[in-house]
PDB file of C-alpha atoms in Angstrom:
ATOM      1  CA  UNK A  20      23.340  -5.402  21.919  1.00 45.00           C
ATOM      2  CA  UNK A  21      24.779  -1.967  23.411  1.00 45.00           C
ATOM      3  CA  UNK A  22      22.449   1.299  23.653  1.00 45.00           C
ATOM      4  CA  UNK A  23      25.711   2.621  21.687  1.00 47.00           C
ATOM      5  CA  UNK A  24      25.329   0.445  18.849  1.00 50.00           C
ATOM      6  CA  UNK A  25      21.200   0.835  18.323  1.00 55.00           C
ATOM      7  CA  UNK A  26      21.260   4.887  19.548  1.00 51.00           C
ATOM      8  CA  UNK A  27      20.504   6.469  22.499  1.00 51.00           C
ATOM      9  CA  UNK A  28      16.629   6.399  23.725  1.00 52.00           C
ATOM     10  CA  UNK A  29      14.593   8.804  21.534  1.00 55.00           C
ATOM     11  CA  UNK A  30      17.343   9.257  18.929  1.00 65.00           C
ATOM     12  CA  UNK A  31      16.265   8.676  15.133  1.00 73.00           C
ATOM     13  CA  UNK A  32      18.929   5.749  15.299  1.00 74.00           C
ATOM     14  CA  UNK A  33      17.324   3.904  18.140  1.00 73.00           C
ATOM     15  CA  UNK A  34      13.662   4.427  16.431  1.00 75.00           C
ATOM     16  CA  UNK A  35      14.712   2.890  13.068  1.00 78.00           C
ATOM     17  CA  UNK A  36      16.186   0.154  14.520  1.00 72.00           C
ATOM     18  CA  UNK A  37      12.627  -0.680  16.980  1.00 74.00           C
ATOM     19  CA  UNK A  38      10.708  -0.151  13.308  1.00 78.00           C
ATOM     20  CA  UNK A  39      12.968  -3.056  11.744  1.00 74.00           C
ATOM     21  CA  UNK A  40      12.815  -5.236  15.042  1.00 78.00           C
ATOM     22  CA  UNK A  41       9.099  -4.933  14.736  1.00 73.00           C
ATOM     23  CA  UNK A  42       8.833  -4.969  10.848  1.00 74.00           C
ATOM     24  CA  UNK A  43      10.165  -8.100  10.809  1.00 74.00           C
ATOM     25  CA  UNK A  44       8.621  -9.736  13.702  1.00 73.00           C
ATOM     26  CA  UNK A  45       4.961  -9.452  12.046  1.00 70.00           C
ATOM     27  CA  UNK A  46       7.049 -10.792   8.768  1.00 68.00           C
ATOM     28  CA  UNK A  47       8.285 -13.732  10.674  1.00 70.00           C
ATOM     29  CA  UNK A  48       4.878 -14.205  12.697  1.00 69.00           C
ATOM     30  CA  UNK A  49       3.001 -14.445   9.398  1.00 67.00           C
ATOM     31  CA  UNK A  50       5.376 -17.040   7.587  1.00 65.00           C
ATOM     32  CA  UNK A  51       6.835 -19.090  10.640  1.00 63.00           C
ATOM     33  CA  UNK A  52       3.319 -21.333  10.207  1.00 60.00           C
ATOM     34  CA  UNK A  53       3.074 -21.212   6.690  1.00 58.00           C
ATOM     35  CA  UNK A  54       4.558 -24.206   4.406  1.00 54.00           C
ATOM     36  CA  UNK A  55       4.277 -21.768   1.054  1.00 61.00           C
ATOM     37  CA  UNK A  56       6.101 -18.700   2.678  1.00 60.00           C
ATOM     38  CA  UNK A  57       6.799 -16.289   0.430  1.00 62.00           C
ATOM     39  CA  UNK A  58       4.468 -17.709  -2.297  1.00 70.00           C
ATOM     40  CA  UNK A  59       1.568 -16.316   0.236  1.00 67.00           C
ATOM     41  CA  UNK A  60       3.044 -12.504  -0.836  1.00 66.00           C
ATOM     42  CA  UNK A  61       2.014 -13.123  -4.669  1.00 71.00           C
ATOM     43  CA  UNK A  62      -0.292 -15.755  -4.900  1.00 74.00           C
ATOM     44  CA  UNK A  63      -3.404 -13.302  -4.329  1.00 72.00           C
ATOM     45  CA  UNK A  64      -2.242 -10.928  -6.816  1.00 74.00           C
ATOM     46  CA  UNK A  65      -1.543 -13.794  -9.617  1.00 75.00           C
ATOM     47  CA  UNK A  66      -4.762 -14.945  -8.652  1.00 78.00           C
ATOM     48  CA  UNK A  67      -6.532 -11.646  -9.246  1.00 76.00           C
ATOM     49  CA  UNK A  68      -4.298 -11.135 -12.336  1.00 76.00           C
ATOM     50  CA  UNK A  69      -5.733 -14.246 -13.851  1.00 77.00           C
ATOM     51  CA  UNK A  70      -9.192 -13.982 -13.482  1.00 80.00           C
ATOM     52  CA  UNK A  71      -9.467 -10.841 -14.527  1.00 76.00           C
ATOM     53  CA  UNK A  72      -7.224 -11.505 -17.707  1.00 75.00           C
ATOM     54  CA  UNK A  73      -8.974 -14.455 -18.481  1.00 77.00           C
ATOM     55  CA  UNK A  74     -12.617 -12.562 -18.591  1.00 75.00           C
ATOM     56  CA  UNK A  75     -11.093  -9.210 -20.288  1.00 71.00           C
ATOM     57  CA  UNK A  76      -9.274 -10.893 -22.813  1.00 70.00           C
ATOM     58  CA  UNK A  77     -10.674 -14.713 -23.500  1.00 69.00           C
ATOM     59  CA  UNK A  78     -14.526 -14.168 -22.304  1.00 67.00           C
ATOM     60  CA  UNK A  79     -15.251 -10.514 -23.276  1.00 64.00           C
ATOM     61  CA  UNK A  80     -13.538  -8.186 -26.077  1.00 60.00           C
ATOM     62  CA  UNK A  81     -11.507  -6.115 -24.222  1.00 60.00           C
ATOM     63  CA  UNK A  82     -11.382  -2.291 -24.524  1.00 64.00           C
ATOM     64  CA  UNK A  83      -9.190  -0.934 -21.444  1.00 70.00           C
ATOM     65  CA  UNK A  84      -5.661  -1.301 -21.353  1.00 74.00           C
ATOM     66  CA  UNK A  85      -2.564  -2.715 -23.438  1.00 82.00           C
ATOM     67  CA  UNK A  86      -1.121  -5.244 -24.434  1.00 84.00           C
ATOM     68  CA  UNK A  87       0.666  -7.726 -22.734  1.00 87.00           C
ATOM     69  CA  UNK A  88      -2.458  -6.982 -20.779  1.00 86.00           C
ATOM     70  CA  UNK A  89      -0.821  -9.356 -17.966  1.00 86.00           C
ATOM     71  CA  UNK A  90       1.815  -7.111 -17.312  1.00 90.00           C
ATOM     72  CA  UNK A  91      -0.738  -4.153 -17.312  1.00 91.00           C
ATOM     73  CA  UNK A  92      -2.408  -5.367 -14.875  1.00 89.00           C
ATOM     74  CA  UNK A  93       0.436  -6.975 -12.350  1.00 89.00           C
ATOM     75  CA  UNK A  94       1.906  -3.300 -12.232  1.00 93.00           C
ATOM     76  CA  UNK A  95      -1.127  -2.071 -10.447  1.00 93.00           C
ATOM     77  CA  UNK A  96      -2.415  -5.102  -8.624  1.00 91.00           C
ATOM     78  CA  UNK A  97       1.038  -5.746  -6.633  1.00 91.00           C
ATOM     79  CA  UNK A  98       0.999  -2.283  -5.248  1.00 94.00           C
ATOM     80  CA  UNK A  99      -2.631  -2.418  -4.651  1.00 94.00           C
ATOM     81  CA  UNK A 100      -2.152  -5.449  -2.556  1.00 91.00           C
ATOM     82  CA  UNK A 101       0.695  -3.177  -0.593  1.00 93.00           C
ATOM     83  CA  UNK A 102      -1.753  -0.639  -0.201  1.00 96.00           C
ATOM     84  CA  UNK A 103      -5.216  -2.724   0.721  1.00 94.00           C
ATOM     85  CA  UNK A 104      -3.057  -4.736   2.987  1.00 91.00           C
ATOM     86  CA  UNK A 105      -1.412  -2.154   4.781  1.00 94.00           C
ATOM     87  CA  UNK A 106      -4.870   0.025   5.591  1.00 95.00           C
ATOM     88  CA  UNK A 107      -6.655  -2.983   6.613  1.00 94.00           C
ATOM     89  CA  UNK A 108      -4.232  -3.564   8.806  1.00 91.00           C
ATOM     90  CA  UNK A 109      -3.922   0.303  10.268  1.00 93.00           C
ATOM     91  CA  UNK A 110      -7.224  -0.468  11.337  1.00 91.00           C
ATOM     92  CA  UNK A 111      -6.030  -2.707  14.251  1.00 88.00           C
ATOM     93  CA  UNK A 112      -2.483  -1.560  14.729  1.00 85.00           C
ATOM     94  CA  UNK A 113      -3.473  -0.392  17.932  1.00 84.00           C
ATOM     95  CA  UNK A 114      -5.783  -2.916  19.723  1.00 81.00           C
ATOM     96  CA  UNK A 115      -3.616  -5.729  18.564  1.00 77.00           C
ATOM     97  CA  UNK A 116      -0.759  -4.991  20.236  1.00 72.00           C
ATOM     98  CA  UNK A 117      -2.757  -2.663  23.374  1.00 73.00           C
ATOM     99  CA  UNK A 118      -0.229  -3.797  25.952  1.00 75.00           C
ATOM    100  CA  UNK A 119       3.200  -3.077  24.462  1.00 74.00           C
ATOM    101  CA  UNK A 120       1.898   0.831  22.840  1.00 73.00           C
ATOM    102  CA  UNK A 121       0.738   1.349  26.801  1.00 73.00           C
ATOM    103  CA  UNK A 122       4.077  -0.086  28.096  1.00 70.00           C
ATOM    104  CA  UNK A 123       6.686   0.805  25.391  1.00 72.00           C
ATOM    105  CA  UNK A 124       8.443   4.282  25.576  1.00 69.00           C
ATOM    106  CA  UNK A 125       9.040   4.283  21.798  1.00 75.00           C
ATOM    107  CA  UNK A 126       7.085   7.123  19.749  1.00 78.00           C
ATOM    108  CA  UNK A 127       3.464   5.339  19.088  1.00 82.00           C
ATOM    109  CA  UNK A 128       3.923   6.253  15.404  1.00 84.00           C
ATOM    110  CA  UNK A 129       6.400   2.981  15.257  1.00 86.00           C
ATOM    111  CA  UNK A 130       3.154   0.591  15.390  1.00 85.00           C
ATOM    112  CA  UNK A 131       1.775   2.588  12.501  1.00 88.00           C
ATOM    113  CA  UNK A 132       5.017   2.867   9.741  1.00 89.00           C
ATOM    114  CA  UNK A 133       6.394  -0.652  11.277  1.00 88.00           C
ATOM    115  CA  UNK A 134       3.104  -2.161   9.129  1.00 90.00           C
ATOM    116  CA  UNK A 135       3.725   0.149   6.364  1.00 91.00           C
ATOM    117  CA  UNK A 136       7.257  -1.018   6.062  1.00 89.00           C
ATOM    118  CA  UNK A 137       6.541  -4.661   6.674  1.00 88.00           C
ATOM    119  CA  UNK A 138       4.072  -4.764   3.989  1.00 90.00           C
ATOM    120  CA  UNK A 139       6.266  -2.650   1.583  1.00 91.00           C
ATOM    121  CA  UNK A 140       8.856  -5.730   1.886  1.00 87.00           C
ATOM    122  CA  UNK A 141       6.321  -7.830   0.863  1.00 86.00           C
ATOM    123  CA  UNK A 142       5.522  -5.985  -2.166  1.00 91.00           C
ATOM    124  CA  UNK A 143       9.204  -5.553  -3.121  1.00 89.00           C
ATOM    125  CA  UNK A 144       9.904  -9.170  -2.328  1.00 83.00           C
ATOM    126  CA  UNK A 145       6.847  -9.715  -4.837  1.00 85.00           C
ATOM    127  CA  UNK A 146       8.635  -7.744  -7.895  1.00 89.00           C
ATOM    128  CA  UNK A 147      10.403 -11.006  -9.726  1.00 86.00           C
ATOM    129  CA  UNK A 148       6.598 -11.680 -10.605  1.00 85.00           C
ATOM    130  CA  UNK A 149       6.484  -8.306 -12.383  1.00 89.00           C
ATOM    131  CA  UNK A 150      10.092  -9.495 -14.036  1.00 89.00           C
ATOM    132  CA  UNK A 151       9.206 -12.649 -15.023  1.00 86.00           C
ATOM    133  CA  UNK A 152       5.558 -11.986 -16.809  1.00 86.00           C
ATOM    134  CA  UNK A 153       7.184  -8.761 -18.492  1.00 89.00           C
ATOM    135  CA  UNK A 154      10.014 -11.104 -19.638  1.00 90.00           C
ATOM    136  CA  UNK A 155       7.779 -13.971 -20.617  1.00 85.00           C
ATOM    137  CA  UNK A 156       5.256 -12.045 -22.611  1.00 85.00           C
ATOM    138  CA  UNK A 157       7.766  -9.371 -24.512  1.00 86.00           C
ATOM    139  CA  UNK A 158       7.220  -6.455 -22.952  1.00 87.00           C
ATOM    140  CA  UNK A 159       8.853  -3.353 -23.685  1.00 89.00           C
ATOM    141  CA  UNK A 160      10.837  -1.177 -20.952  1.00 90.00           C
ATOM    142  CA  UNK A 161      11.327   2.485 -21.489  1.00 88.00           C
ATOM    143  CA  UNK A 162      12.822   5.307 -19.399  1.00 90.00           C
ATOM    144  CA  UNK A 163      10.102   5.600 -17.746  1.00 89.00           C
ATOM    145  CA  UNK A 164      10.701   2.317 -15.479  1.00 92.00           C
ATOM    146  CA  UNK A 165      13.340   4.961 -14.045  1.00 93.00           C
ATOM    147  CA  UNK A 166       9.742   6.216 -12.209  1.00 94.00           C
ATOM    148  CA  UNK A 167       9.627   3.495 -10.339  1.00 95.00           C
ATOM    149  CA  UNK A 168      11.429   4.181  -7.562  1.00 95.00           C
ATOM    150  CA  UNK A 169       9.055   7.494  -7.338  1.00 96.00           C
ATOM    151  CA  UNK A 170       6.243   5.356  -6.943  1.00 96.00           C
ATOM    152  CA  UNK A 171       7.150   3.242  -4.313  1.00 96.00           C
ATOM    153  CA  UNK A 172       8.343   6.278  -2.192  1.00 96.00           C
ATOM    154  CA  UNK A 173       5.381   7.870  -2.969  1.00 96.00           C
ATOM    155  CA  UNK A 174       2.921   5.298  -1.643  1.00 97.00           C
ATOM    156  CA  UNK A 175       4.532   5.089   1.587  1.00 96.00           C
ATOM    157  CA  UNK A 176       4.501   8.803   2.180  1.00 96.00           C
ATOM    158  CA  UNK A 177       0.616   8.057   1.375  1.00 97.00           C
ATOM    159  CA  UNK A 178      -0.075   5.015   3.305  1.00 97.00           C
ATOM    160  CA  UNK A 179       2.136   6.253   6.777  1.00 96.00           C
ATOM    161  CA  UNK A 180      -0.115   9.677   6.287  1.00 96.00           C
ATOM    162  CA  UNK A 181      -3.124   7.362   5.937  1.00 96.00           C
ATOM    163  CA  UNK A 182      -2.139   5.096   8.823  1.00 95.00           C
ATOM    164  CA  UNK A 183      -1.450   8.118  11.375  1.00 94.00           C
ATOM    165  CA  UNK A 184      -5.144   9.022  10.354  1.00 95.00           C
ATOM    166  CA  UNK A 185      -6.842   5.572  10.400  1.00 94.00           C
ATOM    167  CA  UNK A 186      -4.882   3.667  12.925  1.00 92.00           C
ATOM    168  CA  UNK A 187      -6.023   6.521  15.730  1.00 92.00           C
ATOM    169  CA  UNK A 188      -9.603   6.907  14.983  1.00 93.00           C
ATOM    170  CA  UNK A 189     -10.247   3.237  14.640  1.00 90.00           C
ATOM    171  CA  UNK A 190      -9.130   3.073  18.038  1.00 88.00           C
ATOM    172  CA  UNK A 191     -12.280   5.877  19.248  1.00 88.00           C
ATOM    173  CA  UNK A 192     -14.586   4.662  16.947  1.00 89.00           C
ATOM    174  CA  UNK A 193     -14.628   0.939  16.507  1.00 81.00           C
ATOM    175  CA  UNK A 194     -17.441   0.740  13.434  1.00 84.00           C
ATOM    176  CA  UNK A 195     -14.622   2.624  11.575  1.00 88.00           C
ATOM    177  CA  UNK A 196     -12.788  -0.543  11.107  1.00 87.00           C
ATOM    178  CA  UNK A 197     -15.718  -2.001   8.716  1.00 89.00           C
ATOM    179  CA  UNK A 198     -16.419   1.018   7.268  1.00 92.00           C
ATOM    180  CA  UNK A 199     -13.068   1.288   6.178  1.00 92.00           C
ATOM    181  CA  UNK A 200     -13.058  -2.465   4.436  1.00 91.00           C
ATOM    182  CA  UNK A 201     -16.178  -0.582   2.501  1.00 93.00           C
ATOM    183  CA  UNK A 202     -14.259   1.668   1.483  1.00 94.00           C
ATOM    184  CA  UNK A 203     -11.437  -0.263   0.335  1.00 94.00           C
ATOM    185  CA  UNK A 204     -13.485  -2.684  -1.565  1.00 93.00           C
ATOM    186  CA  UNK A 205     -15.343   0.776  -3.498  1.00 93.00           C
ATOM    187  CA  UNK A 206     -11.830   2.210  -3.688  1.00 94.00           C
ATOM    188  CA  UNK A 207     -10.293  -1.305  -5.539  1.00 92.00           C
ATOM    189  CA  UNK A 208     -12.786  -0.168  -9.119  1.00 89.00           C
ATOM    190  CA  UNK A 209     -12.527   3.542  -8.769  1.00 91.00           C
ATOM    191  CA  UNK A 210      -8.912   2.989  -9.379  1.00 93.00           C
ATOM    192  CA  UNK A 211      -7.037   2.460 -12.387  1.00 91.00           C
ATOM    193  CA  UNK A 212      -6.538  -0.870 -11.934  1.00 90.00           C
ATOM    194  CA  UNK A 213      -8.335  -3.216 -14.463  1.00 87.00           C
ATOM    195  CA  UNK A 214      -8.031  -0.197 -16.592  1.00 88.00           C
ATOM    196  CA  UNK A 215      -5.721   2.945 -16.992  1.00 86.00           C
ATOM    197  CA  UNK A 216      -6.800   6.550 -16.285  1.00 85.00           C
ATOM    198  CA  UNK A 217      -6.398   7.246 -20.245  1.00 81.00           C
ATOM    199  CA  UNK A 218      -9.208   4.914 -20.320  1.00 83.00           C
ATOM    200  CA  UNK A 219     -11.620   7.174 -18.824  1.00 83.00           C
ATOM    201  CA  UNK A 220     -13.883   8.851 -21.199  1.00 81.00           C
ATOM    202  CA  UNK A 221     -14.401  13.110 -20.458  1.00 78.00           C
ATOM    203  CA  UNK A 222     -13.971  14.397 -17.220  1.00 84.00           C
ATOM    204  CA  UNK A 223     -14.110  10.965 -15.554  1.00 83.00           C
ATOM    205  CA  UNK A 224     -10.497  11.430 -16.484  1.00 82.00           C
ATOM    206  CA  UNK A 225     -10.134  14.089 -14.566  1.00 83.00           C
ATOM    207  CA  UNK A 226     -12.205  13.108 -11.900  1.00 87.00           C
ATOM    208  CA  UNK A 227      -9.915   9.722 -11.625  1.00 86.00           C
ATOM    209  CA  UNK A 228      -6.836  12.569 -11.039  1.00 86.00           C
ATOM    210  CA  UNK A 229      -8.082  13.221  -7.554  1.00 90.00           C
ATOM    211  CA  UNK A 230      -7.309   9.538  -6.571  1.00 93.00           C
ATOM    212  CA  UNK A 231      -3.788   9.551  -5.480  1.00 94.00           C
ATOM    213  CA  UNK A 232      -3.263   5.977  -6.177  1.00 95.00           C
ATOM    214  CA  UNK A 233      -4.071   7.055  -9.630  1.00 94.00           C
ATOM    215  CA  UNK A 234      -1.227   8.885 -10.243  1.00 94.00           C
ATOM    216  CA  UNK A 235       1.147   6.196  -8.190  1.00 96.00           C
ATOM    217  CA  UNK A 236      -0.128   4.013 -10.588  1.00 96.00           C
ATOM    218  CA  UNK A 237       0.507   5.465 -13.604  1.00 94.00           C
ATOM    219  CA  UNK A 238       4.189   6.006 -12.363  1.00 96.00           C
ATOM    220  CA  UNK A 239       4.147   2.339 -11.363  1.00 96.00           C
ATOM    221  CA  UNK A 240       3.122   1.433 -15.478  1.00 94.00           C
ATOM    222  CA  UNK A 241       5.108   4.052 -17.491  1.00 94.00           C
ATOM    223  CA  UNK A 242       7.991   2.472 -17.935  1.00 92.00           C
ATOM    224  CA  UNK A 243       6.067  -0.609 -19.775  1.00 94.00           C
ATOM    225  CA  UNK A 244       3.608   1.573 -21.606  1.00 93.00           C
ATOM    226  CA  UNK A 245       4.333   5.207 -21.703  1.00 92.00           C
ATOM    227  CA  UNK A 246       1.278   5.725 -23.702  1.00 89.00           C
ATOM    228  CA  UNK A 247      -0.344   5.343 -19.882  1.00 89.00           C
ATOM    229  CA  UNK A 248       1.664   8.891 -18.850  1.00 90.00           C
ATOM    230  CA  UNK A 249      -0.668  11.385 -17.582  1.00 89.00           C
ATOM    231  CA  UNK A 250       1.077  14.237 -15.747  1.00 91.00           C
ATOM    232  CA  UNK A 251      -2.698  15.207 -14.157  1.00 91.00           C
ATOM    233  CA  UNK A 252      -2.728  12.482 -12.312  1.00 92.00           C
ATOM    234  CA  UNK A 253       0.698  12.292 -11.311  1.00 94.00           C
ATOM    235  CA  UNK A 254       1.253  15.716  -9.833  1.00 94.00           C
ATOM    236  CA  UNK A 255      -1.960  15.759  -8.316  1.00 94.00           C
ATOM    237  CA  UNK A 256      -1.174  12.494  -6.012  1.00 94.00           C
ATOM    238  CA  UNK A 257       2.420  13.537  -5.286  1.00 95.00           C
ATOM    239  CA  UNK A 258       0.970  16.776  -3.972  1.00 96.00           C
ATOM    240  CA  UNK A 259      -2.114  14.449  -2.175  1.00 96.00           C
ATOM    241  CA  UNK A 260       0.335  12.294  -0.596  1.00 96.00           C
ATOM    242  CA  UNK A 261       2.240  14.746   1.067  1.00 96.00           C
ATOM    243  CA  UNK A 262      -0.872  16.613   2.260  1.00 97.00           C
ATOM    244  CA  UNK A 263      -2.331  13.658   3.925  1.00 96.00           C
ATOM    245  CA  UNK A 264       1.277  12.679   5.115  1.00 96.00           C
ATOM    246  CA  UNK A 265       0.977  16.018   6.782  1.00 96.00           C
ATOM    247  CA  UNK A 266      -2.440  15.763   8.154  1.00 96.00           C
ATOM    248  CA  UNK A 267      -1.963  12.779   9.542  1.00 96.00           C
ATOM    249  CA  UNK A 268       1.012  14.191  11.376  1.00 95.00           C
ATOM    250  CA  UNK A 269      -1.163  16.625  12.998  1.00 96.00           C
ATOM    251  CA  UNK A 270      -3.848  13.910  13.817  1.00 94.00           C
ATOM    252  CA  UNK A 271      -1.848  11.412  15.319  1.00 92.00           C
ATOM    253  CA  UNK A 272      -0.606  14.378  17.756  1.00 91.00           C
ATOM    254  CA  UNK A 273      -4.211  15.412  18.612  1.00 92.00           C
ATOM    255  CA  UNK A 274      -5.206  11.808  19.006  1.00 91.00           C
ATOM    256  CA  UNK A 275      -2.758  10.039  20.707  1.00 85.00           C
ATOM    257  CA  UNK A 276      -3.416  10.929  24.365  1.00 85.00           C
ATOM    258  CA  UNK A 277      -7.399   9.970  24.157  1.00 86.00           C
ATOM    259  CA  UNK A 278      -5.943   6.678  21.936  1.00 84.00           C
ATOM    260  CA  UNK A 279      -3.552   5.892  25.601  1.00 82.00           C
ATOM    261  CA  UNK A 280      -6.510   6.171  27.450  1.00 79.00           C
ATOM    262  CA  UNK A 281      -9.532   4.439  25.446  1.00 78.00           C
ATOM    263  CA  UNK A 282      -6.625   1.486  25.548  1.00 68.00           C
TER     264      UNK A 282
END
């Protein structure tokens, strides 16, 4: 291929076509070995879906949520699998591939949004699920599934902004890498998830707002149960997402000349 036809070195062009040459090498990497392929992408979030509907709704009498309660939960899980994916990998996006972000004269950032994108495929190839369980158990689509879209752009401003942050400082401090599986695992129940933020009695409500996945969420659900709506939430992690976005713009820049040389 030409420099012409992928963009001259350094030109937005030429970056966005290294991001989808990576992107979907670690795609191809992960499913060249694997008989079940794409199943791999939404058989841990089915999984999770059904244990958790099976306790909240055939074990114990449950209070949180609505009905199809399999649908409620699917909108939240899929995305949380993009997003607990994606950050455990950040961790590593540096010392896995040491060699080519010493070598490479592409922008460093690539090995941080190539795993954000990667991952985001993943969770859009994962979608039908969403179709076929809202189809399947009757549920109801409103304007609000017009939302959705705003979600999904939303949680990749988020997760790049995250990964510019995490990828760096795993890299200088390696006990950051478990501490950020913590983290994730504490982070899975303090977000509406298993339940909705509407849930949340008194100023755990609130509270809950300060969680941008919360308001991704809620985006994510609204167009199946716009009971769920909670503009709190919502405006508070559009305005989160950017902020960290930015942050992590100006860490990454700090960071990335002591990140070339502790590699």
């Amino acid at each position: 291929m030409t420099t012409a036809a992928v963009g001259a070195p350094g030109s937005p062009r030429r970056y966005l076509h290294s991001l989808w040459l990576l992107s979907a090498r670690d795609l191809r990497v992960r499913y060249a070995t694997s008989a079940l392929g794409y199943l791999w992408s939404v058989l841990d979030p089915l999984v999770m879906s059904g244990i958790y509907w099976f306790v909240f709704t055939q074990v114990f009498g449950r209070g949180v949520g609505e009905e199809p309660y399999i649908v409620f939960l699917i909108t939240a899980l899929l995305p949380w699998v993009w997003f607990n994916s994606a950050v455990t990998d950040f961790t590593r996006a540096f010392n896995k591939d040491a060699r080519l972000v010493r070598s490479t004269a592409i922008p460093r950032s690539i090995w941080v949004n190539r795993i954000a994108l990667s991952k985001g495929i993943e969770f859009l190839c994962s979608l039908p699920v969403l179709v076929l369980f809202a189809v399947v158990s009757g549920a109801t689509v409103g304007w609000g599934l017009l939302l959705f879209p705003v979600a999904v752009l939303l949680q990749a401003v988020l997760l790049v902004g995250l990964g510019l942050i995490v990828a760096p400082l795993c890299v200088l401090w390696g006990d950051l890498e478990r501490t950020t599986r913590l983290i994730l695992r504490a982070l899975f129940y303090a977000s509406p998830i298993i339940y909705g933020v509407t849930d949340l009695p008194g100023v755990f409500a609130d509270l809950a707002a300060f969680n941008p996945l919360a308001g991704i969420f809620t985006l994510y659900r609204v167009g199946f149960f716009p009971d769920q709506w909670d503009a709190l939430s919502v405006g508070i992690g559009a305005v989160t997402s950017i902020l960290i976005l930015i942050i992590g713009v100006l860490v990454f820049r700090r960071l990335e000349r002591s990140v070339l040389k502790e590699l």
